[in-house]
Amino acid sequence: MAKGKYDGTLNLPRTDFPMRANLPKREPEILDFWEKINVYEKVQEKTTGKPQFVLHDGPPYANGNIHLGHTLNKVIKDIIIKYKSMAGFDSPYVPGWDTHGLPIEQQAIKNLGLDRKRTDVVEFRHHCREYALKYVDIQKDQFKRLGVRGDWDNPYITLDPGFEAIQVKVFGEMAKKGYIYKGLKPVYWCADCETALAEAEIEYQDKTSPSIYVKFPVKDGKGVIPQDAFVVIWTTTPWTLPANTGIAVHPDFEYVIVQVEEEKYVVAKGLLEQVASDLDWNNYKIIEEFKGRKLERAICHHPFFDRDSLIILGEHVTLEAGTGCVHTAPGHGEDDFYVGRQYGLDVLSPVDSRGRFTEEAQQFKGLYVHDANENVIEELRNRDRLLLASNLQHQYPHCWRCKHPIIYRATEQWFASIDGFREKALAAIDQVEWIPSWGRERIYNMVRDRGDWCISRQRTWGVPIPIFYCRSCGETIINDQTIERISRLFAEHGSDIWFAKEAAELLPEGYQCEKCQGNTFDKETDIMDVWFDSGSSHFAVLKTRPQLRWPADMYLEGSDQHRGWFNSSLSTAVAVQGTSPYRKVLTHGFVVDEKGRKMSKSLGNVVDPLKLTRELGADILRLWVSSADYRNDVSVSENIIRQSAEAYRKIRNTCRFILGNICDFDPSRDRVEFDKLTELDRWALLKLDKLIRRVTRAYDQYEFHVVFHSIHNFCTVDLSNIYFDILKDKLYCSLPDDPERRAAQTVLYDIIQALVVMLTPILAFSSEEIWGFLRNENQPESVQLLDWPAANDLYQDDDLESRMSKVLSLREVVTKALEEARTSKIIGHSLGAWVVIYAEEEWLKLLDATTASEKLFIVSRLDIRPAGERSADAISLEGVDGVWVSVKPAQGEKCERCWIIEPSVGQDDDHSGLCKRCREVVNKL
């Protein structure tokens, strides 16, 4: 509305709710408000006694500032928790942190300049603890700044004595059931970190490795292979050849002896063509053919050591690559180890903890294994055992912490026997709801195929493995007495006491070895895998807090946790309790850039959530999270985030429009009953009801992108483009208490009451700000204390919806005709138009039934006439059959108050610039 002498007679919107959000300044004020009223406790008080929904927090690692992946994860969790608590559930949220492990050790060493091997163990652990707790506090503040609600004063932290005490009991229960054992096996080993690794600590990256074909001379062919022949193997790890004790062939594959010039070679027939191509065997001749089983226990010479290499049978041999004759080093490969054990092969692993060859590797002693490849190849070349050496780029396991390639190394480690409870675990997986559903297959296959869980680590910062050894007889000691004693000590002093005290002080007083009655003991020096820490959290958290229940209703983490936290938690729970620790598991994808690339500082594509929060506000990040289909990888850039800011602006402006136009509306006094509302108002409530149903269903199904798009579309299309557009004249120009104006205000009030609640899980801060302008003194302090809006069957009217849908489609094409008339200079603003609609009988009935008026089309005059009366200038409308429209300039003068052009303007000397409607309104004011 233009400024003029009648401004004071208009019902112009009035609200202190600002158009400019200024979220970076406003959000910290709202955080202080939540802190002041202790909103978490208030919500928990309100929901006490209601059905529970417990989302157990997967603990982030306390090492550095949060990144965008943390933001995605924590905001999704917060959306669920806030929705559940408003929808009638008691939904407590206890945040947690993972605080042990190698990265914290490395940071303590780096930041303080410590030498781990020279620093007192307890002192070193003290530094690690301080570092971890520092980042717990930092990350806690950063998560709170995102608007995440939780029991921040009482989080769970894996280094807490109480947590460690329960973890020890979990370990003890698994040992009691026979699931814990110590054994010599090849495990993933990081020479840089000097420790064993679990499968979950491995990531595959590209690596260029040597690719070599080696010939093993036959020593005893068992009457099948001539003594002057060679068995050919192929490998990409030449450094493992010093540990070779066998060659595996598949019992059912066809093998051949081929003559190539003066030499004879044994390879699988199915790979002969590829081998011949690689080795340039242009004129070879097959001289014999047989099944692999005939080669069993034939003997070859090791290619450069004075040692035999036994030919064995193995089902793991494939025809995908190589020669079908597989170099076997039981000390450096899992398949090698198991098949070698069946044949009694020596388990050689001439490599120390730093990845350097020991004296057992003879001439290679002291060399780092990956560097030694060239030395091994040269040795083979000098002994005429090398057929070909080239390079191959392939996927190779790397340590996920230091990013260096790992090795397989046979060492004595503590293991949890997955075989002991594998079938129970697989059965438990099928009792869980997996979201998305493919998660079931992923974890099922992992549990079905995984080997035993290596749970020991050769480090310092972690929970010690609570096992003792009798010095007299070597007996391993772990039982109810020792576990109970250690658990009590850890609960009182923390696990530092294990390193501060001697074994005798840690054992029950007067303890004797049951086997030999000895009374001198040593204690285990290894610590537990950190996945055992977090994998025990469901016991340490859910079982010890009366406000929580076990199993949890939901675990929610990134899709990498099928092999990580979901897996370790399942293992401990099934081993101890016989069932899964969760009822549902929801996974999200990774955060990637617009090109689908992983976030990386080297690529320069990292988006810092802390920076964006300072610049745009946390609600913009939260809106971005809700807009993405997180079940897949989520693309993000500053540009994408700023698009969310534009969507936020439209939603905010919608809410501001409503607040401004209900400024003089008192629901206790001015509310209009449903049966007295106009059809347009009832249509708006119908659309609101459908929105409530759609959004509620989407929240229940964890489809937050559907929530976002539904609300955004409702605000921009149903409200701003249609309902608000049509209402403005009524809201601004009618008498304040005009029944139709009050009816519209009734609907606007109901819309904003529902919208503010549906937005709360996503726009945590802005919804609180809006509620501050809606709330009266008898209503809850915080928007988070409101109940979820209920659907109302009264609002559903299929006939009204169908009629309005058709009329609005007509409105849309009439609007296009008005645009064309404006382009042709026939009219200026749409209020300068006189629109005549010529309609066939069906449309005439429809327009009459919906009382179509000038307000619907935002024009000054609207005539509806039978199609037979259409004028020559009437045009048909594309997209609407049976209707023609004519657009011409409206007749009369422009009203100074409402801008409508009509003949009644100028007919009153007192208000010569007003139309008849406006004169009547002004005269009553």
Tab-separated table of C-alpha atoms in Angstrom, residues 445-764:
chain	number	residue	atom	x	y	z
A	445	ASN	CA	27.115	-60.178	5.220
A	446	MET	CA	29.799	-58.587	7.376
A	447	VAL	CA	28.870	-60.619	10.453
A	448	ARG	CA	28.449	-63.793	8.383
A	449	ASP	CA	31.889	-63.460	6.802
A	450	ARG	CA	33.995	-61.729	9.441
A	451	GLY	CA	36.833	-63.422	11.232
A	452	ASP	CA	37.388	-63.230	14.960
A	453	TRP	CA	37.570	-59.751	16.476
A	454	CYS	CA	41.093	-58.712	17.460
A	455	ILE	CA	40.438	-56.712	20.629
A	456	SER	CA	43.965	-56.081	21.912
A	457	ARG	CA	46.107	-53.040	21.150
A	458	GLN	CA	49.760	-52.460	21.904
A	459	ARG	CA	49.217	-48.926	23.169
A	460	THR	CA	48.844	-47.037	26.435
A	461	TRP	CA	45.791	-44.795	26.299
A	462	GLY	CA	42.830	-47.074	26.770
A	463	VAL	CA	41.109	-49.541	29.064
A	464	PRO	CA	43.560	-52.307	30.001
A	465	ILE	CA	42.691	-55.914	29.303
A	466	PRO	CA	41.942	-57.195	32.839
A	467	ILE	CA	43.953	-60.411	32.711
A	468	PHE	CA	46.762	-61.730	34.931
A	469	TYR	CA	49.408	-64.424	34.428
A	470	CYS	CA	50.790	-66.719	37.093
A	471	ARG	CA	54.579	-66.465	37.130
A	472	SER	CA	54.915	-69.988	38.483
A	473	CYS	CA	52.872	-71.953	35.943
A	474	GLY	CA	51.976	-69.392	33.273
A	475	GLU	CA	48.223	-69.825	33.865
A	476	THR	CA	45.992	-67.067	32.422
A	477	ILE	CA	43.807	-65.681	35.193
A	478	ILE	CA	40.397	-64.089	34.638
A	479	ASN	CA	37.364	-65.041	36.730
A	480	ASP	CA	34.436	-63.568	38.641
A	481	GLN	CA	36.643	-62.623	41.607
A	482	THR	CA	39.262	-60.788	39.581
A	483	ILE	CA	36.741	-59.025	37.340
A	484	GLU	CA	34.664	-57.853	40.302
A	485	ARG	CA	37.801	-56.557	42.037
A	486	ILE	CA	39.099	-54.715	38.956
A	487	SER	CA	35.672	-53.272	38.216
A	488	ARG	CA	35.418	-51.838	41.747
A	489	LEU	CA	38.931	-50.392	41.547
A	490	PHE	CA	38.227	-48.799	38.148
A	491	ALA	CA	34.927	-47.352	39.400
A	492	GLU	CA	36.748	-45.739	42.318
A	493	HIS	CA	40.077	-44.734	40.774
A	494	GLY	CA	39.737	-45.072	37.021
A	495	SER	CA	41.802	-47.426	34.888
A	496	ASP	CA	45.030	-45.520	35.657
A	497	ILE	CA	45.275	-47.714	38.740
A	498	TRP	CA	46.095	-50.699	36.517
A	499	PHE	CA	49.313	-48.976	35.473
A	500	ALA	CA	50.055	-47.435	38.868
A	501	LYS	CA	49.815	-50.617	40.954
A	502	GLU	CA	51.517	-53.994	40.874
A	503	ALA	CA	49.547	-57.104	39.993
A	504	ALA	CA	49.358	-58.247	43.621
A	505	GLU	CA	47.740	-54.944	44.642
A	506	LEU	CA	45.132	-55.268	41.913
A	507	LEU	CA	44.145	-58.849	42.707
A	508	PRO	CA	41.919	-59.765	45.659
A	509	GLU	CA	43.901	-59.867	48.897
A	510	GLY	CA	45.708	-63.168	49.400
A	511	TYR	CA	44.818	-64.412	45.915
A	512	GLN	CA	46.481	-67.665	44.806
A	513	CYS	CA	46.638	-69.375	41.443
A	514	GLU	CA	44.014	-72.116	41.426
A	515	LYS	CA	46.243	-74.344	39.323
A	516	CYS	CA	49.526	-74.207	41.254
A	517	GLN	CA	48.719	-72.080	44.336
A	518	GLY	CA	51.369	-69.604	43.242
A	519	ASN	CA	51.078	-66.053	44.568
A	520	THR	CA	53.208	-64.006	42.203
A	521	PHE	CA	51.595	-62.592	39.076
A	522	ASP	CA	52.108	-60.391	36.072
A	523	LYS	CA	49.397	-58.271	34.425
A	524	GLU	CA	48.493	-57.944	30.754
A	525	THR	CA	50.105	-54.911	29.127
A	526	ASP	CA	47.769	-54.558	26.139
A	527	ILE	CA	44.717	-52.320	26.143
A	528	MET	CA	41.314	-52.960	24.569
A	529	ASP	CA	40.364	-51.919	21.077
A	530	VAL	CA	38.472	-48.593	21.293
A	531	TRP	CA	35.615	-50.269	19.423
A	532	PHE	CA	35.181	-52.387	22.538
A	533	ASP	CA	34.829	-49.122	24.493
A	534	SER	CA	32.045	-47.678	22.356
A	535	GLY	CA	30.628	-51.146	21.707
A	536	SER	CA	30.013	-51.443	25.459
A	537	SER	CA	28.229	-48.082	25.692
A	538	HIS	CA	24.745	-49.586	25.556
A	539	PHE	CA	25.537	-51.394	28.827
A	540	ALA	CA	27.438	-48.505	30.425
A	541	VAL	CA	24.790	-45.908	29.551
A	542	LEU	CA	21.382	-47.502	29.049
A	543	LYS	CA	21.683	-50.066	31.827
A	544	THR	CA	22.873	-47.563	34.430
A	545	ARG	CA	20.443	-44.659	33.930
A	546	PRO	CA	16.902	-45.154	35.239
A	547	GLN	CA	15.475	-42.718	32.680
A	548	LEU	CA	16.686	-44.910	29.791
A	549	ARG	CA	15.737	-48.366	28.611
A	550	TRP	CA	17.606	-51.265	27.013
A	551	PRO	CA	17.687	-52.057	24.168
A	552	ALA	CA	17.676	-48.630	22.570
A	553	ASP	CA	14.925	-47.741	20.144
A	554	MET	CA	17.416	-46.371	17.652
A	555	TYR	CA	21.073	-46.156	16.685
A	556	LEU	CA	21.800	-43.485	14.080
A	557	GLU	CA	25.206	-43.025	12.456
A	558	GLY	CA	26.956	-42.886	9.090
A	559	SER	CA	26.861	-45.908	6.819
A	560	ASP	CA	30.497	-46.744	7.670
A	561	GLN	CA	29.342	-47.836	11.118
A	562	HIS	CA	27.895	-51.112	9.823
A	563	ARG	CA	31.438	-52.404	10.204
A	564	GLY	CA	32.159	-50.163	13.190
A	565	TRP	CA	29.910	-49.202	16.071
A	566	PHE	CA	26.805	-51.075	14.936
A	567	ASN	CA	28.929	-54.202	14.606
A	568	SER	CA	30.873	-53.923	17.873
A	569	SER	CA	27.706	-53.045	19.821
A	570	LEU	CA	25.893	-56.025	18.312
A	571	SER	CA	28.794	-58.309	19.199
A	572	THR	CA	28.974	-57.344	22.881
A	573	ALA	CA	25.194	-57.346	23.284
A	574	VAL	CA	24.633	-60.729	21.653
A	575	ALA	CA	27.610	-62.254	23.453
A	576	VAL	CA	26.385	-61.100	26.872
A	577	GLN	CA	22.600	-60.712	26.539
A	578	GLY	CA	21.799	-62.860	23.515
A	579	THR	CA	20.043	-60.084	21.620
A	580	SER	CA	20.630	-56.834	19.741
A	581	PRO	CA	21.167	-53.556	21.670
A	582	TYR	CA	18.956	-51.638	19.223
A	583	ARG	CA	15.485	-51.956	17.712
A	584	LYS	CA	16.079	-49.698	14.704
A	585	VAL	CA	19.227	-48.601	12.916
A	586	LEU	CA	19.153	-45.544	10.685
A	587	THR	CA	22.155	-44.636	8.564
A	588	HIS	CA	23.090	-41.563	6.614
A	589	GLY	CA	25.582	-41.042	3.811
A	590	PHE	CA	28.761	-39.007	3.774
A	591	VAL	CA	29.143	-35.305	3.122
A	592	VAL	CA	30.662	-34.682	-0.327
A	593	ASP	CA	31.167	-31.626	-2.509
A	594	GLU	CA	29.037	-30.671	-5.513
A	595	LYS	CA	31.105	-33.005	-7.720
A	596	GLY	CA	30.631	-35.953	-5.370
A	597	ARG	CA	34.187	-35.784	-4.026
A	598	LYS	CA	35.071	-36.450	-0.410
A	599	MET	CA	35.797	-33.334	1.652
A	600	SER	CA	39.544	-32.736	1.766
A	601	LYS	CA	41.759	-29.835	2.756
A	602	SER	CA	44.057	-30.634	-0.167
A	603	LEU	CA	41.136	-30.259	-2.603
A	604	GLY	CA	40.096	-27.027	-0.923
A	605	ASN	CA	36.466	-28.165	-0.775
A	606	VAL	CA	36.011	-28.334	3.009
A	607	VAL	CA	32.977	-26.454	4.289
A	608	ASP	CA	33.442	-25.335	7.901
A	609	PRO	CA	30.150	-25.474	9.863
A	610	LEU	CA	31.543	-23.190	12.571
A	611	LYS	CA	32.339	-20.489	10.008
A	612	LEU	CA	28.891	-20.795	8.424
A	613	THR	CA	27.235	-20.646	11.824
A	614	ARG	CA	29.075	-17.410	12.555
A	615	GLU	CA	28.145	-15.959	9.159
A	616	LEU	CA	24.646	-17.307	8.471
A	617	GLY	CA	23.394	-18.927	11.660
A	618	ALA	CA	22.857	-22.503	12.796
A	619	ASP	CA	19.262	-22.582	11.550
A	620	ILE	CA	20.511	-22.284	7.982
A	621	LEU	CA	22.694	-25.357	8.500
A	622	ARG	CA	19.793	-27.173	10.121
A	623	LEU	CA	17.557	-26.303	7.180
A	624	TRP	CA	20.228	-27.602	4.784
A	625	VAL	CA	20.365	-30.887	6.736
A	626	SER	CA	16.583	-31.248	6.523
A	627	SER	CA	16.528	-30.488	2.796
A	628	ALA	CA	18.928	-33.289	1.868
A	629	ASP	CA	17.989	-36.932	1.340
A	630	TYR	CA	20.602	-38.070	3.845
A	631	ARG	CA	20.151	-41.764	2.976
A	632	ASN	CA	22.590	-41.125	0.120
A	633	ASP	CA	25.787	-39.099	0.167
A	634	VAL	CA	24.940	-35.445	0.755
A	635	SER	CA	26.357	-32.815	-1.590
A	636	VAL	CA	27.285	-29.525	0.022
A	637	SER	CA	29.097	-26.314	-0.746
A	638	GLU	CA	28.802	-22.762	0.492
A	639	ASN	CA	26.628	-22.111	-2.550
A	640	ILE	CA	24.226	-24.931	-1.605
A	641	ILE	CA	24.090	-23.678	1.987
A	642	ARG	CA	23.276	-20.186	0.769
A	643	GLN	CA	20.408	-21.627	-1.276
A	644	SER	CA	19.073	-22.914	2.035
A	645	ALA	CA	19.336	-19.351	3.316
A	646	GLU	CA	17.008	-18.227	0.517
A	647	ALA	CA	14.495	-20.948	1.390
A	648	TYR	CA	14.764	-19.892	5.026
A	649	ARG	CA	13.984	-16.283	4.060
A	650	LYS	CA	10.754	-17.341	2.342
A	651	ILE	CA	9.617	-19.407	5.319
A	652	ARG	CA	10.492	-16.579	7.706
A	653	ASN	CA	8.621	-14.003	5.601
A	654	THR	CA	5.553	-16.250	5.579
A	655	CYS	CA	5.589	-16.383	9.363
A	656	ARG	CA	6.191	-12.635	9.583
A	657	PHE	CA	3.212	-11.930	7.305
A	658	ILE	CA	0.962	-13.963	9.592
A	659	LEU	CA	2.309	-12.370	12.786
A	660	GLY	CA	1.789	-8.905	11.310
A	661	ASN	CA	-1.786	-9.654	10.273
A	662	ILE	CA	-2.962	-11.189	13.537
A	663	CYS	CA	-1.584	-8.329	15.612
A	664	ASP	CA	-5.112	-7.241	16.629
A	665	PHE	CA	-6.555	-10.760	16.839
A	666	ASP	CA	-7.480	-12.221	20.232
A	667	PRO	CA	-8.355	-15.912	19.766
A	668	SER	CA	-10.424	-15.961	22.946
A	669	ARG	CA	-12.550	-13.076	21.660
A	670	ASP	CA	-12.356	-12.905	17.874
A	671	ARG	CA	-12.313	-16.502	16.756
A	672	VAL	CA	-14.830	-17.440	14.022
A	673	GLU	CA	-16.423	-20.880	14.030
A	674	PHE	CA	-15.559	-23.241	11.185
A	675	ASP	CA	-19.038	-23.249	9.626
A	676	LYS	CA	-18.910	-19.458	9.265
A	677	LEU	CA	-15.610	-19.403	7.359
A	678	THR	CA	-15.472	-18.585	3.663
A	679	GLU	CA	-14.722	-21.313	1.161
A	680	LEU	CA	-11.249	-19.884	0.638
A	681	ASP	CA	-10.598	-19.997	4.382
A	682	ARG	CA	-11.852	-23.561	4.609
A	683	TRP	CA	-9.639	-24.442	1.625
A	684	ALA	CA	-6.634	-23.000	3.487
A	685	LEU	CA	-7.433	-25.134	6.557
A	686	LEU	CA	-7.863	-28.134	4.275
A	687	LYS	CA	-4.368	-27.532	2.868
A	688	LEU	CA	-3.008	-27.049	6.394
A	689	ASP	CA	-4.556	-30.325	7.516
A	690	LYS	CA	-3.038	-32.166	4.573
A	691	LEU	CA	0.307	-30.566	5.413
A	692	ILE	CA	0.074	-31.721	9.038
A	693	ARG	CA	-0.687	-35.275	7.911
A	694	ARG	CA	2.082	-35.306	5.289
A	695	VAL	CA	4.684	-33.754	7.587
A	696	THR	CA	3.797	-36.011	10.516
A	697	ARG	CA	4.080	-39.083	8.291
A	698	ALA	CA	7.421	-37.834	6.949
A	699	TYR	CA	8.785	-37.264	10.470
A	700	ASP	CA	7.589	-40.738	11.482
A	701	GLN	CA	9.382	-42.194	8.468
A	702	TYR	CA	12.509	-40.066	9.042
A	703	GLU	CA	12.110	-38.413	5.632
A	704	PHE	CA	13.057	-34.899	6.645
A	705	HIS	CA	13.578	-33.722	3.082
A	706	VAL	CA	9.854	-34.380	2.591
A	707	VAL	CA	9.163	-32.224	5.650
A	708	PHE	CA	11.300	-29.413	4.258
A	709	HIS	CA	9.847	-29.474	0.745
A	710	SER	CA	6.270	-29.806	2.013
A	711	ILE	CA	6.529	-26.830	4.376
A	712	HIS	CA	8.482	-24.728	1.891
A	713	ASN	CA	5.932	-25.435	-0.847
A	714	PHE	CA	3.034	-24.687	1.504
A	715	CYS	CA	4.580	-21.345	2.487
A	716	THR	CA	5.544	-20.213	-0.998
A	717	VAL	CA	2.716	-21.619	-3.141
A	718	ASP	CA	-0.417	-22.295	-1.078
A	719	LEU	CA	0.064	-19.338	1.233
A	720	SER	CA	2.184	-16.574	-0.340
A	721	ASN	CA	1.160	-17.052	-3.987
A	722	ILE	CA	-2.508	-17.830	-3.395
A	723	TYR	CA	-4.057	-17.413	0.056
A	724	PHE	CA	-2.131	-14.331	1.215
A	725	ASP	CA	-2.394	-12.710	-2.207
A	726	ILE	CA	-6.165	-13.021	-2.193
A	727	LEU	CA	-6.511	-12.046	1.484
A	728	LYS	CA	-4.561	-8.798	1.443
A	729	ASP	CA	-7.424	-6.565	0.369
A	730	LYS	CA	-9.707	-8.105	2.997
A	731	LEU	CA	-7.104	-7.909	5.745
A	732	TYR	CA	-5.939	-4.379	5.006
A	733	CYS	CA	-9.056	-2.562	3.788
A	734	SER	CA	-12.003	-4.045	5.703
A	735	LEU	CA	-13.180	-2.847	9.091
A	736	PRO	CA	-10.957	-4.341	11.829
A	737	ASP	CA	-13.790	-6.501	13.137
A	738	ASP	CA	-15.317	-7.347	9.788
A	739	PRO	CA	-16.525	-10.989	10.086
A	740	GLU	CA	-14.660	-12.057	6.956
A	741	ARG	CA	-11.454	-10.412	8.212
A	742	ARG	CA	-11.803	-12.147	11.572
A	743	ALA	CA	-12.444	-15.406	9.741
A	744	ALA	CA	-9.206	-14.997	7.799
A	745	GLN	CA	-7.357	-14.100	11.008
A	746	THR	CA	-8.750	-17.232	12.649
A	747	VAL	CA	-7.241	-19.327	9.873
A	748	LEU	CA	-3.928	-17.429	9.931
A	749	TYR	CA	-3.724	-17.958	13.682
A	750	ASP	CA	-4.312	-21.704	13.314
A	751	ILE	CA	-1.748	-21.896	10.520
A	752	ILE	CA	1.024	-20.177	12.486
A	753	GLN	CA	0.254	-22.252	15.607
A	754	ALA	CA	0.720	-25.448	13.601
A	755	LEU	CA	3.636	-24.175	11.529
A	756	VAL	CA	5.710	-23.073	14.509
A	757	VAL	CA	5.481	-26.559	16.015
A	758	MET	CA	6.216	-28.406	12.754
A	759	LEU	CA	9.248	-26.162	12.214
A	760	THR	CA	10.620	-26.612	15.739
A	761	PRO	CA	12.603	-29.839	15.133
A	762	ILE	CA	14.313	-28.202	12.144
A	763	LEU	CA	14.439	-24.438	12.763
A	764	ALA	CA	15.146	-24.749	16.474
